[in-house]
Every structure is written in C-alpha cells, then in structure tokens.
Amino acid sequence: MNRVVITGAGTINPLGADVATTMEAMREGRCGIGPLDIPDVDRLAIQIGGQVKNYDETAHFNRQQIALYDRFTQFTLLAARQAIGQSGLSFSGELADRSGVIFGTSGGGLNTQDENYRAVYAEGKNRVHPFIVPKLMNNAAASHVSMEWKLRGPSFTVATACASSNHAMGQAFNMVRCGMAKVMVTGGSEAMLCFGGIKAWEGLRVMSKDACRPFSATRNGMVQGEGAGVYVFEDYEHAKARGADILCEVAGFAMTSDASDIVMPSKQGAARTIAGAINDAGLNKEDVGYINAHGTGTAANDKTECAAVADVFGHHADKLMISSTKSMHGHLIGGTGAVELLACIMALRDGIIAPTIGYEEPDPECALDVVPNVARDAAVSVALSNAFAFGGMNAVLALRKH
Amino acid sequence: MSIKDQVIAIIADQAMLEPSDIKMDNTLEDIGIDSLGLVESIFAIEESFDITVPFNANNPTESEFDISSVAAIVAAVEKLKAAQAS
C-alpha cells in the first residue's frame, strides 16, 4: 500500500478566490454569507447565501469556453489551476496515463438547467443553445480538467449530495494508495445559488433566513454556499522523489450508509464512519486533535453529530476541538467537504483551528469544544473531515501532519 | 443587412474572423469551424432568421441543408426564408 500526500490545493469560495485568502478569512472568523444577488430573489423566502462575489467569468474564460462551462465547471477549472500549479506537476507519457480526476458535485450544471428551463417554459422559447447537455452534465467539470491538463487515467464524478466531495476524495485516495494511479486531481464543486436551486431547498424548511450558527442553541438552519476546492493527491514516494512541498498526508478514509432514512441523520452511521476512518488510518482515537464537522446548523445534524463524536471518542471527546466552517462559507453541498478540507490543512500545517462563528449560546446537546467565534492556536497531528449526506451516505477522511 | 451579409457575420463571429476575411467559396473547414462550431452556427442562423434548419449532426453532408461552402449555406438560408414567406 502506498502512502498518499497532498501536494497542491486550490479554491474559489465565498471567503476568497484562492487558498491564502480563504485561510486568512478562516483565521479571522470572517463571514462570507450575505444577501443573495440573483434574478427573482424577491420571490424567495430565503434571501441569503454564501455567494462568490465580484466574479467575472470573462476575466478567466473566452466566449467559446463560456458556452461550454457552467459556473460549477468554471469554479473547478480555476481551483484546479491553482492546485496543479502549486504541485508543480506536468502530465505527459506514463504519468498522464496513470493520473486522473474525481470530483464531487450534487447539482452539476444547475444554473444551466435553471436558465434554459426558464427560457423554454417561462419565456416560451422553442430552441436552446446546442451545448446545454455538455454544459449541464455532472461530469463536465471532471472532463474539462482532464482535457486542460491531459490527465488520461481514471476519471469520473461522484454525486452523493452533501458528501459528494468527501466520497470523491476518498476514491482518489484509495486509487493512489492501491497503486491504480500515481496522481489524482480531486475535490468538488457546487453552484446552485439560482432561483430553482434555492426554491427547492426552501421546500424542505431547513434553511435559515438570517445566519448559519452550527452547534449554538440559537441555530435555525443551514445556509447554502457555492464554490470549489481542488487538491492534488500524490503517491508519497513520487512526491518525495521530485522534492515536492507536501501539505499533509491523507491517512485514512471510511464510508458507510445509514440504510435508514432519506433525510434524517443517524448517530450510529456517523459514529461507524468516524471510527472507520481512524481505524483505516491505523491511528488511535486519542491521536485526533481536530474534527472539521459536517455542522450544517440544522437541529438534526448538529446534535446527532455531537452524539456520534461523544460515542466514538469517550473521554477524549472533551479534549478534541470540533468546528464548522459552514458558519463562514455556507453549505457548499457537493463541494463542501473539498472547501472544508482547507481548515484541516490549516490545523495540521499552521497550527490554527478555524472557528465556528455565529455561536451565541451553548446547547447541552452539543456540549463539545466547538472553537466558538475565534480561531485558536493549537498543535494538531491528526484531523478528521466529516460529511454526512441526505440519503444516509457518510464519508470521513483522516489527515495526518507531515 | 442582406441574408448573405448576415450569414457571413454569423460565420465570421464563430470563426473569430472579420467578415471581410470570409470568401464565398470557403468551406467551414477552411476557416477553422469544427463540428461543435458548426452546430453553434446553425443555432445562431435559426435564432437570427427565425427559421428551422433541417440539419442532422449525425450526418452533416447528407442533410437537406447544404453546408459545403459559405455560398451554399447562404443559398440554403435564402431558400428557407423564401419558403417561409410563401
């Protein structure tokens, strides 16, 4: 089995258009959630979100590219350029054949669907642009990254709602670990802050109208975000041989299904996944210093997640830190685990724990150290990243300091 | 603008060339329009002239709509517009 390390990271999300800016915002506990600026927002009950602001697609892509790249693909390509750029890798010959792309997304090209349904249903148009299908398909982002960087190995897209990008990164990890690939470009992306995307979420009645306050007794729901996170997962020996800068090690991964309910989370499912990731990494639970929580800010998730952590860790649950950065960037659905992995890297590499902002009042059902409101300096050698999706599909990654 | 000038403008835009660079006997291949570019051009023609172009991307050369040269495309559009008017 090969060891797997991260040698590049990239992002664009409501906190920043690159890794450095995003980490700075996380250190400062900045909030990227605000009033939504989208068509027909006045007809929405939920009018806030974590939007990528001041974004001009024409600054990055030409007209023909824009005709083919939905917003979620654009975000992915920008983040991939940063990540692969940082890794210093270029792909040709055998390395290109043994390197691939696995991304998570839930809605794929939802903006493209929304715009074109509007055109044919609301505006009565009888013709749509010829590239709607290749633009909206969920694998468009993975395909365009493979094309831009000549990655000719295994590539596909994972859609498991809010766990999509953790599942994607888990697959990438295992492919490098077992030797099926040398390098995998992985992560996830989401862009569903359009009228239809938000209207659908409104229907579930789990959205907050004012803020995302995970673990706080005053929490009143989740807030959607958008953006992408992309990483280069590389065989450790390959990275070492070329003298690459290693951000951290991917040590373990576990995935489970609750097999119980289509929306309600399960403590047992979450606990089995967390314990499974620690076990897969060959670690002891006492090694874990930080957990980036799924922490959606809903009543159901946060208490279930805290109970699962308490069950797995026992007394050690009171010693570790657990925070939800969704309070700052919102819930990026299929891309959320990818952006949240940055908080784990910051904890391991820089010794800074991102806070849970918006925290107002302790909830006895979430009685853990949630790093309220202010970032903290702490030496951490192992971090976990939790993702628990609708449909009961859970995915937890374990990262180790390098 | 005449049908000819409008068709040339659409094709030039797709090829990222000036209309003056487009010759009537050019094929689409000559000016660098690939299969995706062709489908986009047909879409633009349909939108601009409010016509439906009988074109099947599975077998472009067998379609009723002749795309063998710029002149052929202009003639085909003129024919469709004339049929629409009658």
CSV table of N, CA, C and O in Angstrom, one decimal, chain A residues 55-71 73-74 77 112 115 129 131-132 135 144, chain B residues 40:
chain,number,residue,atom,x,y,z
A,55,TYR,N,-17.4,38.2,-9.2
A,55,TYR,CA,-16.8,37.1,-10.1
A,55,TYR,C,-17.2,37.5,-11.5
A,55,TYR,O,-18.3,37.7,-11.8
A,56,ASP,N,-16.2,37.6,-12.4
A,56,ASP,CA,-16.4,38.0,-13.8
A,56,ASP,C,-15.8,36.8,-14.6
A,56,ASP,O,-14.6,36.7,-14.8
A,57,GLU,N,-16.7,36.0,-15.2
A,57,GLU,CA,-16.3,34.8,-15.9
A,57,GLU,C,-15.4,35.2,-17.1
A,57,GLU,O,-14.5,34.5,-17.5
A,58,THR,N,-15.7,36.4,-17.7
A,58,THR,CA,-14.9,36.8,-18.9
A,58,THR,C,-13.5,37.2,-18.6
A,58,THR,O,-12.7,37.3,-19.5
A,59,ALA,N,-13.2,37.4,-17.3
A,59,ALA,CA,-11.8,37.6,-16.9
A,59,ALA,C,-11.0,36.3,-17.0
A,59,ALA,O,-9.7,36.4,-17.0
A,60,HIS,N,-11.6,35.2,-17.0
A,60,HIS,CA,-10.9,33.9,-16.9
A,60,HIS,C,-11.1,33.0,-18.2
A,60,HIS,O,-10.2,32.2,-18.5
A,61,PHE,N,-12.2,33.2,-18.9
A,61,PHE,CA,-12.5,32.3,-20.0
A,61,PHE,C,-13.0,33.1,-21.2
A,61,PHE,O,-13.6,34.1,-21.1
A,62,ASN,N,-12.7,32.5,-22.4
A,62,ASN,CA,-13.2,33.2,-23.6
A,62,ASN,C,-14.6,32.8,-23.9
A,62,ASN,O,-15.2,31.9,-23.3
A,63,ARG,N,-15.2,33.4,-24.9
A,63,ARG,CA,-16.6,33.2,-25.2
A,63,ARG,C,-17.0,31.8,-25.5
A,63,ARG,O,-18.0,31.2,-25.1
A,64,GLN,N,-16.1,31.1,-26.3
A,64,GLN,CA,-16.4,29.7,-26.6
A,64,GLN,C,-16.3,28.8,-25.4
A,64,GLN,O,-17.0,27.8,-25.3
A,65,GLN,N,-15.4,29.1,-24.5
A,65,GLN,CA,-15.3,28.3,-23.3
A,65,GLN,C,-16.5,28.6,-22.4
A,65,GLN,O,-17.1,27.6,-21.9
A,66,ILE,N,-17.0,29.8,-22.3
A,66,ILE,CA,-18.1,30.1,-21.5
A,66,ILE,C,-19.4,29.4,-22.0
A,66,ILE,O,-20.2,29.0,-21.3
A,67,ALA,N,-19.4,29.2,-23.4
A,67,ALA,CA,-20.6,28.5,-24.0
A,67,ALA,C,-20.6,27.0,-23.5
A,67,ALA,O,-21.7,26.4,-23.5
A,68,LEU,N,-19.5,26.5,-23.0
A,68,LEU,CA,-19.4,25.1,-22.6
A,68,LEU,C,-19.2,25.0,-21.1
A,68,LEU,O,-19.4,23.9,-20.6
A,69,TYR,N,-18.8,26.0,-20.4
A,69,TYR,CA,-18.5,25.9,-19.0
A,69,TYR,C,-19.6,26.5,-18.1
A,69,TYR,O,-19.8,27.7,-18.0
A,70,ASP,N,-20.4,25.6,-17.4
A,70,ASP,CA,-21.3,26.1,-16.4
A,70,ASP,C,-20.5,26.7,-15.3
A,70,ASP,O,-19.3,26.5,-15.2
A,71,ARG,N,-21.1,27.5,-14.4
A,71,ARG,CA,-20.5,28.1,-13.3
A,71,ARG,C,-19.7,27.1,-12.4
A,71,ARG,O,-18.6,27.3,-12.0
A,73,THR,N,-18.4,24.3,-13.4
A,73,THR,CA,-17.2,23.9,-14.1
A,73,THR,C,-16.1,25.0,-14.1
A,73,THR,O,-14.9,24.7,-13.9
A,74,GLN,N,-16.6,26.2,-14.2
A,74,GLN,CA,-15.6,27.4,-14.1
A,74,GLN,C,-14.9,27.4,-12.8
A,74,GLN,O,-13.7,27.5,-12.7
A,77,LEU,N,-12.3,24.6,-12.7
A,77,LEU,CA,-11.1,24.8,-13.5
A,77,LEU,C,-10.2,25.8,-12.8
A,77,LEU,O,-9.0,25.6,-12.9
A,112,THR,N,-27.3,26.2,-15.5
A,112,THR,CA,-27.6,26.0,-16.9
A,112,THR,C,-29.0,25.4,-17.1
A,112,THR,O,-29.8,25.8,-18.0
A,115,GLU,N,-31.6,28.3,-16.2
A,115,GLU,CA,-31.7,29.3,-17.2
A,115,GLU,C,-32.5,28.8,-18.4
A,115,GLU,O,-33.3,29.5,-19.0
A,129,HIS,N,-29.6,26.7,-26.8
A,129,HIS,CA,-28.3,26.6,-27.4
A,129,HIS,C,-27.8,25.1,-27.5
A,129,HIS,O,-28.2,24.3,-26.7
A,131,PHE,N,-25.2,23.5,-26.8
A,131,PHE,CA,-24.3,22.9,-25.8
A,131,PHE,C,-24.9,22.7,-24.4
A,131,PHE,O,-24.2,22.5,-23.5
A,132,ILE,N,-26.2,22.8,-24.3
A,132,ILE,CA,-26.8,22.7,-23.0
A,132,ILE,C,-26.5,21.4,-22.3
A,132,ILE,O,-26.1,21.3,-21.1
A,135,LYS,N,-22.9,21.1,-21.2
A,135,LYS,CA,-22.6,22.1,-20.2
A,135,LYS,C,-23.2,21.8,-18.8
A,135,LYS,O,-22.7,22.0,-17.8
A,144,HIS,N,-13.5,18.6,-18.2
A,144,HIS,CA,-12.7,19.7,-18.7
A,144,HIS,C,-11.3,19.8,-18.0
A,144,HIS,O,-10.4,20.2,-18.6
B,40,GLU,N,-23.2,25.3,-33.4
B,40,GLU,CA,-23.4,26.6,-32.9
B,40,GLU,C,-23.8,27.6,-34.0
B,40,GLU,O,-24.7,28.5,-33.8
